[in-house]
Coordinates of C-alpha atoms and ligand atoms in Angstrom, one line a residue:
X1018 CA -17.0 -106.5 110.2
X1019 CA -17.0 -104.4 107.0
X1020 CA -13.3 -104.8 106.9
X1021 CA -13.6 -108.5 107.0
X1022 CA -16.1 -108.5 104.2
X1023 CA -14.0 -106.2 102.1
X1024 CA -11.0 -108.4 102.8
X1025 CA -12.9 -111.4 101.5
X1026 CA -14.0 -109.4 98.5
X1027 CA -10.4 -108.5 97.6
X1028 CA -9.4 -112.2 97.9
X1029 CA -12.3 -113.2 95.9
X1030 CA -11.6 -110.6 93.2
X1031 CA -8.0 -111.8 93.1
X1032 CA -9.0 -115.4 92.9
X1033 CA -11.5 -114.7 90.1
X1034 CA -8.9 -112.6 88.2
X1035 CA -6.4 -115.5 88.5
X1036 CA -8.9 -118.0 87.3
X1037 CA -9.9 -115.9 84.3
X1038 CA -6.3 -115.0 83.4
X1039 CA -4.5 -118.2 84.2
X1040 CA -7.3 -120.8 83.7
X1041 CA -6.9 -124.3 84.9
X1042 CA -3.4 -125.9 85.3
X1043 CA -2.9 -129.6 85.5
X1044 CA 0.2 -131.8 85.9
X1045 CA -0.2 -135.5 86.5
X1046 CA 2.0 -138.4 87.6
X1047 CA 1.6 -141.8 86.0
X1048 CA 1.6 -143.0 82.4
X1049 CA -1.8 -144.7 82.2
X1050 CA -5.2 -143.9 83.5
X1051 CA -4.8 -146.7 86.0
X1052 CA -1.7 -145.3 87.7
X1053 CA -2.4 -141.6 87.4
X1054 CA -2.9 -138.9 90.0
X1055 CA -3.3 -135.3 88.9
X1056 CA -2.5 -132.0 90.5
X1057 CA -4.7 -129.1 89.5
X1058 CA -4.8 -125.4 90.1
X1059 CA -8.2 -123.9 89.6
X1060 CA -10.1 -127.1 88.7
X1061 CA -13.8 -126.2 88.8
X1062 CA -16.9 -128.3 89.4
X1063 CA -20.4 -127.5 88.2
X1064 CA -22.8 -128.9 90.8
X1065 CA -25.6 -128.5 88.3
X1066 CA -24.0 -130.4 85.5
X1067 CA -22.2 -132.7 87.9
X1068 CA -19.1 -132.2 85.8
X1069 CA -15.5 -131.1 86.5
X1070 CA -14.5 -128.1 84.3
X1071 CA -11.1 -127.3 82.9
X1072 CA -11.0 -123.6 81.9
X1073 CA -8.6 -122.8 79.1
X1074 CA -6.7 -119.5 79.0
X1075 CA -3.3 -118.5 77.7
X1076 CA -1.6 -119.8 80.9
X1077 CA -3.4 -123.2 81.0
X1078 CA -1.3 -126.4 81.2
X1079 CA -2.6 -129.9 80.6
X1080 CA 0.1 -132.6 81.1
X1081 CA -0.3 -135.2 79.9
X1082 CA -2.0 -133.7 76.8
X1083 CA -3.8 -136.8 75.6
X1084 CA -6.1 -135.3 73.0
X1085 CA -9.1 -137.6 72.6
X1086 CA -7.2 -140.5 74.2
X1087 CA -8.4 -138.7 77.4
X1088 CA -11.7 -140.5 76.8
X1089 CA -10.1 -144.0 76.1
X1090 CA -11.4 -144.8 78.6
X1091 CA -10.7 -141.9 81.0
X1092 CA -8.1 -139.6 82.4
X1093 CA -7.8 -141.6 85.6
X1094 CA -9.4 -143.9 88.1
X1095 CA -11.1 -141.9 91.0
X1096 CA -10.9 -144.9 93.3
X1097 CA -8.0 -147.2 94.1
X1098 CA -9.8 -150.1 92.3
X1099 CA -8.1 -150.7 89.0
X1100 CA -9.9 -149.6 85.8
X1101 CA -13.4 -150.0 87.2
X1102 CA -15.8 -148.4 84.7
X1103 CA -18.0 -146.7 87.4
X1104 CA -14.9 -145.0 88.9
X1105 CA -13.6 -142.9 86.0
X1106 CA -12.6 -139.3 86.2
X1107 CA -12.7 -136.7 83.4
X1108 CA -13.4 -133.1 82.9
X1109 CA -15.1 -131.0 80.3
X1110 CA -13.3 -128.1 78.7
X1111 CA -14.4 -124.4 78.3
X1112 CA -12.7 -121.2 77.4
X1113 CA -12.1 -119.0 80.5
X1114 CA -14.1 -116.4 78.7
X1115 CA -17.2 -118.5 79.3
X1116 CA -16.9 -117.6 83.0
X1117 CA -18.6 -114.3 82.1
X1118 CA -21.8 -116.2 81.4
X1119 CA -21.6 -118.7 84.2
X1120 CA -22.6 -118.6 87.9
X1121 CA -20.2 -116.8 90.1
X1122 CA -17.5 -119.3 91.1
X1123 CA -17.2 -120.2 94.8
X1124 CA -13.6 -120.8 95.7
X1125 CA -12.5 -123.7 97.9
X1126 CA -9.5 -122.5 99.8
X1127 CA -8.4 -125.8 101.3
X1128 CA -6.0 -128.1 99.4
X1129 CA -8.4 -130.8 98.2
X1130 CA -8.0 -134.5 97.6
X1131 CA -10.8 -135.5 95.2
X1132 CA -11.6 -139.2 95.0
X1133 CA -14.2 -142.0 95.1
X1134 CA -14.7 -144.3 98.0
X1135 CA -15.4 -147.8 96.5
X1136 CA -17.7 -149.4 99.1
X1137 CA -17.9 -147.3 102.3
X1138 CA -20.2 -149.8 104.1
X1139 CA -17.7 -152.7 104.0
X1140 CA -14.7 -152.5 106.3
X1141 CA -12.3 -154.3 104.0
X1142 CA -13.2 -151.9 101.2
X1143 CA -12.9 -148.9 103.6
X1144 CA -9.4 -149.8 104.8
X1145 CA -8.0 -151.4 101.7
X1146 CA -9.5 -149.3 98.9
X1147 CA -9.9 -145.9 100.7
X1148 CA -8.1 -145.2 104.0
X1149 CA -4.7 -146.8 103.1
X1150 CA -4.6 -145.2 99.6
X1151 CA -5.7 -141.8 101.0
X1152 CA -3.1 -142.0 103.7
X1153 CA -0.3 -142.7 101.3
X1154 CA -1.5 -140.4 98.5
X1155 CA -1.2 -137.7 101.2
X1156 CA 2.3 -138.9 102.0
X1157 CA 3.2 -138.6 98.3
X1158 CA 2.1 -135.0 98.0
X1159 CA 3.3 -132.9 101.0
X1160 CA 0.8 -130.1 100.6
X1161 CA -1.9 -132.8 101.3
X1162 CA -1.4 -132.3 105.0
X1163 CA -3.7 -132.5 108.0
X1164 CA -5.3 -129.2 106.9
X1165 CA -6.3 -130.5 103.5
X1166 CA -9.8 -131.7 102.8
X1167 CA -11.2 -134.9 101.3
X1168 CA -13.9 -134.7 98.7
X1169 CA -15.8 -138.0 98.1
X1170 CA -17.3 -137.9 94.6
X1171 CA -18.8 -141.4 94.5
X1172 CA -22.2 -140.1 95.6
X1173 CA -22.8 -142.3 98.7
X1174 CA -24.0 -141.0 102.0
X1175 CA -21.5 -141.0 104.9
X1176 CA -21.7 -144.7 105.4
X1177 CA -21.1 -146.8 108.4
X1178 CA -17.4 -145.9 108.9
X1179 CA -17.4 -142.2 108.3
X1180 CA -15.6 -141.6 111.6
X1181 CA -12.6 -143.4 110.2
X1182 CA -12.3 -141.1 107.2
X1183 CA -12.4 -138.1 109.5
X1184 CA -9.2 -139.3 111.2
X1185 CA -7.2 -138.6 108.1
X1186 CA -7.4 -134.8 108.1
X1187 CA -8.5 -132.0 110.5
X1188 CA -11.3 -130.9 108.1
X1189 CA -14.6 -132.6 107.7
X1190 CA -14.7 -134.6 104.5
X1191 CA -17.3 -133.4 102.1
X1192 CA -19.7 -135.6 100.1
X1193 CA -20.8 -135.1 96.5
X1194 CA -24.3 -134.2 97.7
X1195 CA -23.1 -131.5 100.0
X1196 CA -21.3 -129.6 97.2
X1197 CA -24.6 -128.2 95.9
X1198 CA -25.0 -126.3 99.2
X1199 CA -21.7 -124.6 98.6
X1200 CA -22.5 -123.1 95.2
X1201 CA -23.3 -123.8 91.6
X1202 CA -19.7 -123.5 90.3
X1203 CA -17.0 -124.5 92.8
X1204 CA -13.4 -123.8 92.0
X1205 CA -10.7 -125.8 93.9
X1206 CA -7.7 -123.5 94.3
X1207 CA -5.3 -126.5 94.7
X1208 CA -6.4 -130.0 94.3
X1209 CA -5.2 -133.6 93.7
X1210 CA -7.5 -136.0 91.9
X1211 CA -7.2 -139.8 92.2
X1212 CA -5.5 -142.2 94.6
X1213 CA -2.3 -144.1 94.7
X1214 CA -2.6 -147.9 94.0
X1215 CA 0.8 -148.7 95.5
X1216 CA -0.8 -149.9 98.8
X1217 CA -3.5 -152.3 97.5
X1218 CA -2.8 -156.0 97.7
X1219 CA -6.1 -157.6 96.4
X1220 CA -8.2 -157.5 93.3
X1221 CA -11.9 -158.4 93.7
X1222 CA -12.5 -160.4 90.6
X1223 CA -14.0 -158.0 88.1
X1224 CA -12.1 -159.4 85.1
X1225 CA -10.5 -162.5 86.5
X1226 CA -11.4 -164.5 89.7
X1227 CA -10.4 -162.7 92.8
X1228 CA -7.0 -163.0 94.3
X1229 CA -3.8 -161.2 95.4
X1230 CA -2.7 -158.5 92.9
X1231 CA -0.2 -159.6 90.4
X1232 CA 2.5 -157.2 91.5
X1233 CA 2.1 -156.3 95.2
X1234 CA 4.2 -153.1 96.0
X1235 CA 3.3 -152.7 99.7
X1236 CA 4.9 -154.4 102.7
X1237 CA 3.8 -154.9 106.3
X1238 CA 6.0 -152.0 107.3
X1239 CA 3.8 -149.5 105.4
X1240 CA 0.6 -151.2 106.6
X1241 CA 1.8 -151.0 110.2
X1242 CA 2.8 -147.3 109.9
X1243 CA -0.7 -146.7 108.7
X1244 CA -2.2 -148.8 111.6
X1245 CA 0.0 -146.8 114.1
X1246 CA -1.3 -143.5 112.6
X1247 CA -4.9 -144.6 113.1
X1248 CA -4.2 -145.9 116.6
X1249 CA -2.6 -142.6 117.5
X1250 CA -5.7 -140.7 116.2
X1251 CA -7.9 -143.1 118.2
X1252 CA -5.7 -142.5 121.3
X1253 CA -4.8 -146.1 121.6
X1254 CA -1.3 -147.0 122.8
X1255 CA -0.1 -150.5 122.1
X1256 CA 1.0 -152.1 125.3
X1257 CA 4.4 -153.7 125.1
X1258 CA 4.0 -157.4 125.9
X1259 CA 3.4 -156.8 129.6
X1260 CA -0.2 -157.8 129.8
X1261 CA -1.9 -161.1 129.8
X1262 CA -2.2 -163.1 126.5
X1263 CA -5.7 -163.5 125.1
X1264 CA -7.7 -164.6 122.1
X1265 CA -10.2 -162.4 120.3
X1266 CA -13.1 -164.0 118.5
X1267 CA -14.5 -161.5 116.0
X1268 CA -18.1 -162.5 115.5
X1269 CA -20.8 -161.5 113.0
X1270 CA -24.3 -161.0 114.4
X1271 CA -26.4 -160.8 111.3
X1272 CA -25.2 -163.5 108.9
X1273 CA -22.4 -166.1 108.3
X1274 CA -22.7 -167.0 112.0
X1275 CA -20.8 -169.4 114.1
X1276 CA -23.8 -171.1 115.8
X1277 CA -21.7 -172.7 118.6
X1278 CA -19.8 -169.6 119.6
X1279 CA -19.8 -170.4 123.3
X1280 CA -18.5 -173.9 122.8
X1281 CA -15.8 -172.5 120.5
X1282 CA -14.8 -169.9 123.1
X1283 CA -14.5 -172.4 125.8
X1284 CA -12.6 -174.8 123.7
X1285 CA -10.1 -172.1 122.7
X1286 CA -9.6 -171.0 126.2
X1287 CA -9.1 -174.6 127.4
X1288 CA -6.7 -175.5 124.6
X1289 CA -4.5 -172.4 124.6
X1290 CA -4.9 -171.6 128.3
X1291 CA -5.9 -168.0 127.5
X1292 CA -8.7 -165.7 128.2
X1293 CA -11.1 -165.3 125.2
X1294 CA -13.0 -162.1 124.3
X1295 CA -15.8 -161.8 121.7
X1296 CA -16.1 -158.6 119.7
X1297 CA -18.4 -157.6 116.8
X1298 CA -19.0 -154.5 114.7
X1299 CA -22.6 -154.5 116.0
X1300 CA -21.7 -154.4 119.7
X1301 CA -18.3 -152.6 119.9
X1302 CA -16.9 -149.2 118.8
X1303 CA -14.2 -149.4 116.3
X1304 CA -11.7 -148.0 118.8
X1305 CA -12.6 -150.7 121.4
X1306 CA -12.1 -153.3 118.7
X1307 CA -8.7 -151.9 117.7
X1308 CA -7.6 -151.6 121.3
X1309 CA -8.4 -155.2 122.0
X1310 CA -7.0 -156.6 118.7
X1311 CA -3.8 -154.6 119.0
X1312 CA -2.8 -156.7 122.1
X1313 CA -4.2 -160.0 121.2
X1314 CA -2.3 -163.2 120.6
X1315 CA -4.8 -164.7 118.2
X1316 CA -7.8 -163.4 116.2
X1317 CA -10.4 -165.9 115.1
X1318 CA -13.2 -165.0 112.7
X1319 CA -15.4 -166.2 109.9
X1320 CA -14.2 -165.0 106.5
X1321 CA -15.4 -161.5 106.1
X1322 CA -14.5 -157.8 106.0
X1323 CA -14.1 -157.6 109.8
X1324 CA -10.9 -159.6 109.4
X1325 CA -9.2 -156.6 107.9
X1326 CA -8.7 -155.5 111.5
X1327 CA -5.9 -158.1 111.7
X1328 CA -3.7 -155.2 110.4
X1329 CA -3.9 -154.0 114.0
X1330 CA -2.6 -157.3 115.5
X1331 CA 0.8 -157.2 117.2
X1332 CA 3.7 -159.0 115.3
X1333 CA 3.8 -162.7 116.0
X1334 CA 0.0 -163.0 116.5
X1335 CA -2.1 -165.7 114.8
X1336 CA -5.0 -165.0 112.4
X1337 CA -7.5 -167.9 112.2
X1338 CA -9.9 -167.5 109.3
X1339 CA -13.0 -169.8 109.2
X1340 CA -14.7 -170.7 105.9
X1341 CA -18.2 -172.1 105.5
X1342 CA -18.9 -175.4 103.8
X1343 CA -18.0 -175.7 100.0
X1344 CA -16.0 -172.4 100.1
X1345 CA -12.3 -173.1 99.3
X1346 CA -10.0 -171.0 101.4
X1347 CA -7.4 -170.9 98.6
X1348 CA -9.8 -169.0 96.4
X1349 CA -10.6 -166.1 98.7
X1350 CA -7.4 -164.8 100.2
X1351 CA -7.6 -161.0 101.0
X1352 CA -6.9 -161.6 104.7
X1353 CA -4.3 -164.4 104.1
X1354 CA -2.5 -162.1 101.7
X1355 CA -2.5 -159.3 104.2
X1356 CA -1.3 -161.5 107.1
X1357 CA 1.6 -162.9 105.0
X1358 CA 2.9 -159.6 103.5
X1359 CA 6.6 -159.5 104.4
X1360 CA 6.9 -157.4 107.6
X1361 CA 3.4 -158.1 108.8
X1362 CA 4.9 -161.0 110.7
X1363 CA 1.6 -162.6 111.4
X1364 CA 0.9 -166.3 111.3
X1365 CA -2.1 -167.4 109.2
X1366 CA -4.4 -170.4 109.5
X1367 CA -7.4 -171.2 107.4
X1368 CA -10.0 -173.7 108.5
X1369 CA -12.9 -174.9 106.4
X1370 CA -16.1 -176.7 107.4
X1371 CA -16.0 -179.9 105.4
X1372 CA -19.1 -181.4 107.1
X1373 CA -22.4 -180.8 105.3
X1374 CA -24.2 -181.6 108.5
X1375 CA -22.5 -178.7 110.2
X1376 CA -23.7 -176.1 107.7
X1377 CA -27.0 -174.1 107.9
X1378 CA -28.2 -172.9 104.5
X1379 CA -30.7 -170.1 103.6
X1380 CA -32.1 -170.8 100.2
X1381 CA -35.2 -168.6 100.9
X1382 CA -33.3 -165.4 101.6
X1383 CA -33.1 -162.5 99.0
X1384 CA -30.5 -163.2 96.3
X1385 CA -28.0 -160.7 97.7
X1386 CA -27.9 -162.6 101.0
X1387 CA -27.4 -165.9 99.3
X1388 CA -31.0 -167.0 98.6
X1389 CA -31.5 -169.2 95.5
X1390 CA -35.2 -169.8 95.3
X1391 CA -35.4 -167.3 92.5
X1392 CA -33.4 -169.7 90.3
X1393 CA -34.9 -172.5 88.3
X1394 CA -35.1 -175.8 90.1
X1395 CA -32.3 -177.5 88.1
X1396 CA -29.9 -174.7 89.1
X1397 CA -31.1 -174.8 92.7
X1398 CA -30.4 -178.6 92.8
X1399 CA -27.0 -178.3 91.2
X1400 CA -26.0 -175.7 93.8
X1401 CA -27.4 -177.7 96.7
X1402 CA -25.4 -180.8 95.5
X1403 CA -22.1 -179.0 94.8
X1404 CA -19.3 -179.6 97.2
X1405 CA -17.2 -176.6 96.1
X1406 CA -18.0 -173.3 94.6
X1407 CA -16.1 -173.2 91.3
X1408 CA -14.0 -170.1 90.7
X1409 CA -16.1 -167.2 89.6
X1410 CA -16.1 -163.5 88.9
X1411 CA -17.4 -160.8 91.2
X1412 CA -20.1 -160.1 92.4
X1413 CA -23.4 -161.8 91.9
X1414 CA -22.6 -165.4 91.5
X1415 CA -25.6 -167.1 93.2
X1416 CA -23.7 -170.3 94.2
X1417 CA -21.0 -168.2 95.8
X1418 CA -23.5 -166.0 97.7
X1419 CA -25.4 -169.1 98.8
X1420 CA -22.4 -170.7 100.3
X1421 CA -20.7 -167.7 101.8
X1422 CA -23.8 -166.7 103.7
X1423 CA -24.2 -170.1 105.4
X1424 CA -24.0 -170.4 109.1
X1425 CA -21.5 -172.9 110.5
X1426 CA -21.3 -175.2 113.5
X1427 CA -17.5 -175.1 114.0
X1428 CA -16.1 -178.6 114.8
X1429 CA -13.9 -177.4 117.6
X1430 CA -11.6 -180.4 117.7
X1431 CA -11.0 -180.2 114.0
X1432 CA -10.3 -176.5 114.3
X1433 CA -7.9 -176.9 117.3
X1434 CA -6.0 -179.6 115.4
X1435 CA -5.7 -177.3 112.3
X1436 CA -4.4 -174.5 114.5
X1437 CA -2.0 -176.7 116.3
X1438 CA -0.5 -178.2 113.2
X1439 CA -0.1 -174.9 111.4
X1440 CA 1.3 -172.9 114.3
X1441 CA 4.7 -174.2 115.4
X1442 CA 5.9 -171.5 117.7
X1443 CA 4.3 -171.1 121.1
X1444 CA 1.2 -168.9 120.8
X1445 CA 1.4 -165.7 122.7
X1446 CA 5.2 -165.6 122.7
X1447 CA 6.0 -162.5 120.7
X1448 CA 9.7 -163.0 120.3
X1449 CA 9.7 -163.5 116.5
X1450 CA 11.3 -160.1 115.9
X1451 CA 14.0 -160.2 113.2
X1452 CA 14.9 -157.0 111.5
X1453 CA 13.6 -156.7 107.9
X1454 CA 16.4 -158.0 105.6
X1455 CA 18.6 -155.5 103.9
X1456 CA 19.9 -156.2 100.5
X1457 CA 23.5 -156.3 99.4
X1458 CA 25.0 -153.6 97.1
X1459 CA 26.9 -154.6 93.9
X1460 CA 30.2 -156.4 94.4
X1461 CA 33.1 -154.0 93.7
X1462 CA 36.2 -154.1 91.5
X1463 CA 35.2 -157.2 89.7
X1464 CA 38.0 -158.6 87.5
X1465 CA 38.3 -161.5 85.2
X1466 CA 41.5 -162.9 83.6
X1467 CA 41.7 -165.7 81.0
X1468 CA 44.6 -168.0 80.6
X1469 CA 45.3 -171.0 78.4
X1470 CA 47.6 -173.9 79.1
X1471 CA 48.7 -176.1 76.2
X1472 CA 46.2 -176.7 73.4
X1473 CA 43.1 -177.8 75.3
X1474 CA 43.1 -176.2 78.7
X1475 CA 41.5 -172.8 79.4
X1476 CA 40.7 -171.1 82.7
X1477 CA 38.9 -168.0 83.9
X1478 CA 40.1 -166.4 87.1
X1479 CA 37.5 -164.1 88.6
X1480 CA 37.8 -161.9 91.6
X1481 CA 35.8 -159.1 93.3
X1482 CA 35.5 -157.1 96.5
X1483 CA 32.6 -157.2 99.0
X1484 CA 29.6 -154.9 98.5
X1485 CA 30.2 -151.5 100.0
X1486 CA 27.4 -151.7 102.5
X1487 CA 28.5 -155.0 103.9
X1488 CA 31.2 -153.4 106.1
X1489 CA 28.4 -151.6 108.1
X1490 CA 26.2 -154.7 108.5
X1491 CA 26.2 -157.9 110.6
X1492 CA 25.2 -160.5 108.1
X1493 CA 25.0 -164.2 109.2
X1494 CA 25.6 -165.7 105.7
X1495 CA 27.3 -164.0 102.8
X1496 CA 27.6 -165.8 99.5
X1497 CA 28.3 -164.8 95.9
X1498 CA 26.6 -166.0 92.8
X1499 CA 28.6 -166.1 89.6
X1500 CA 27.1 -166.8 86.2
X1501 CA 29.4 -167.7 83.3
X1502 CA 27.8 -167.3 79.9
X1503 CA 29.3 -168.0 76.6
X1504 CA 28.8 -164.9 74.4
X1505 CA 25.9 -165.4 72.1
X1506 CA 24.4 -168.3 74.1
X1507 CA 21.2 -168.1 76.1
X1508 CA 22.2 -170.4 78.8
X1509 CA 24.8 -169.9 81.5
X1510 CA 26.5 -171.9 84.3
X1511 CA 25.6 -170.7 87.8
X1512 CA 27.9 -171.1 90.8
X1513 CA 27.5 -170.2 94.4
X1514 CA 30.7 -169.3 96.1
X1515 CA 31.8 -168.2 99.6
X1516 CA 35.1 -166.5 98.7
X1517 CA 35.9 -163.4 96.7
X1518 CA 37.7 -165.2 93.9
X1519 CA 37.6 -168.4 92.0
X1520 CA 39.3 -170.0 89.0
X1521 CA 36.9 -171.7 86.6
X1522 CA 38.3 -174.4 84.4
X1523 CA 35.4 -176.9 83.9
X1524 CA 33.7 -176.4 80.6
X1525 CA 35.9 -173.4 79.7
X1526 CA 36.8 -173.6 76.0
X1527 CA 39.7 -171.9 74.2
X1528 CA 39.3 -169.0 71.9
X1529 CA 35.9 -168.1 73.3
X1530 CA 34.5 -165.0 74.8
X1531 CA 32.7 -165.3 78.2
X1532 CA 30.4 -162.9 80.0
X1533 CA 30.7 -163.1 83.8
X1534 CA 27.9 -161.9 86.0
X1535 CA 28.5 -161.6 89.8
X1536 CA 26.1 -160.7 92.6
X1537 CA 26.1 -161.0 96.4
X1538 CA 23.5 -162.9 98.4
X1539 CA 22.8 -162.2 102.1
X1540 CA 21.3 -164.9 104.3
X1541 CA 20.4 -167.3 101.4
X1542 CA 17.5 -165.3 99.9
X1543 CA 18.4 -161.6 99.8
X1544 CA 19.7 -161.2 96.3
X1545 CA 21.7 -158.1 95.4
X1546 CA 22.1 -156.5 91.9
X1547 CA 24.6 -157.9 89.4
X1548 CA 27.8 -155.9 89.0
X1549 CA 28.6 -154.6 85.5
X1550 CA 29.1 -157.6 83.3
X1551 CA 32.7 -158.7 82.7
X1552 CA 33.9 -159.8 79.3
X1553 CA 36.7 -162.3 79.2
X1554 CA 38.3 -164.0 76.1
X1555 CA 40.3 -167.2 76.4
Ligands
LIG792 N1 -20.9 -157.4 108.9 C1 -20.9 -157.6 110.3 N2 -21.7 -158.5 110.8 C2 -22.5 -159.3 110.1 C3 -22.6 -159.1 108.7 C4 -21.7 -158.1 108.1 O1 -20.1 -156.9 111.0 O2 -23.3 -160.1 110.7 C5 -20.1 -156.4 108.3 C6 -18.9 -156.9 107.6 O3 -17.7 -157.1 108.4 C7 -18.6 -155.9 106.5 C8 -20.0 -155.4 106.2 O4 -20.8 -155.7 107.4 O5 -17.9 -154.8 107.0 C9 -20.6 -156.0 105.0 O6 -20.7 -157.4 105.1 P1 -20.8 -158.4 103.8 O7 -21.2 -159.7 104.3 O8 -21.6 -157.7 102.8 O9 -19.3 -158.4 103.3 P2 -18.0 -159.3 103.6 O10 -17.8 -159.3 105.1 O11 -18.3 -160.7 103.1 O12 -16.9 -158.6 102.9

């Protein structure tokens, strides 16, 4: 045992020596605070000050070195939610010599991923804001492997879905509150701070009304890889089409209820000739829910975070999202956007209750559950009369909360009709399996020759070879797009061609220079890159 202790002491002395000599070293990716993730060696954290500390020595590196722009507004976002002012990360700076006067550092040997969870009690936020970004941040930096450790700095307790976070690494994640028990000054040997935003598809409406992100960078393929990872960790194997088709109704037990659930279940069973199963977060474990959903033909649920579990549905399945009275489905599309990501291969149907008689309101509840009695009577009346919640910002709009927390008596014939008219293929048949489209390369050996005949006629003869990758592919439909642009003009004449050469004579003038742009198109909509522009003078 003495040997073990002395071993620890030698490591400790070496680590302390390295910290004092080398200080903190930081290199980040990303150009803005909103797309930055930083790698640190010897980043420290004072649990008393609740501040991260960067120790300067001769060997310190700080890249980017932003000067005071580091505070405008921050070095980076600690959560995956863009530029949210409660989620900023920064550190304070000290000379390494100050360590002499500070508590003895406690070294964290694990490679650390330091971040904020955004809202750990809401399943949509858990999966979209935390788990997917953590998973792909770990893919981005290979030393964030299963032996690394997550540090949640947002300050919440474990929350309702902590078990899911535990699936991402073999080490127990640590919460901000638990760091105090480890020591007064913690020093992370190797750490990454921040999360990738490449996988998020929705913005919650902090600066503009909620909606899909402007530039979605994730496809269903990556979502499904992540889903597969979680299912492996939960010991769930997706059955391959062998079993019976069934419909899952995901119900909520506390609020936003479907008051005629039994009638709805019977009607769905009758209409689609399938077994129906009800699940809820209150009554089922997460793995039971995923097991059921991963083989379902259809998932039906009121709008709400539980619908994020549609990312576990098999390809070809149908997502049916129900909206309460006065809530426009087009304005709240996190689950629609997910279902329709290319490669998710889900069908999506929205149904809205349009009958005021079928809604049950709760004006007397507390404001956060949609109550409105705290408002003045004019406002209450306006809200009660309104037939649609106008677009609004997150998160405390009383009219929105009032409407979204209504219960609904689902008009089953209206719903069945909506599903029938939206879903054309046979429900339960999972054949819809085409391979994700591959894009053409550049056309090759593009050439252009101008010729003139007499005083008025001019022609451009353009030819090219097929893209290099085409000879390895079976493509149903190969076309070429050629743009002919007069030099100095903004407009161009576009042509779609099937062959690898063409002579253009319409609208071709003499003594003029033309720019010729050529690209290949697979199957009508897979546009390749343009080849280097050709210049051609008549
Ligand atoms: N939730 C639930 N049953 C309920 C009410 C809520 O399972 O009766 C879950 C919901 O799926 C989410 C969390 O509790 O994960 C918070 O629900 P909230 O209504 O606040 O958010 P929303 O579902 O509208 O995103």
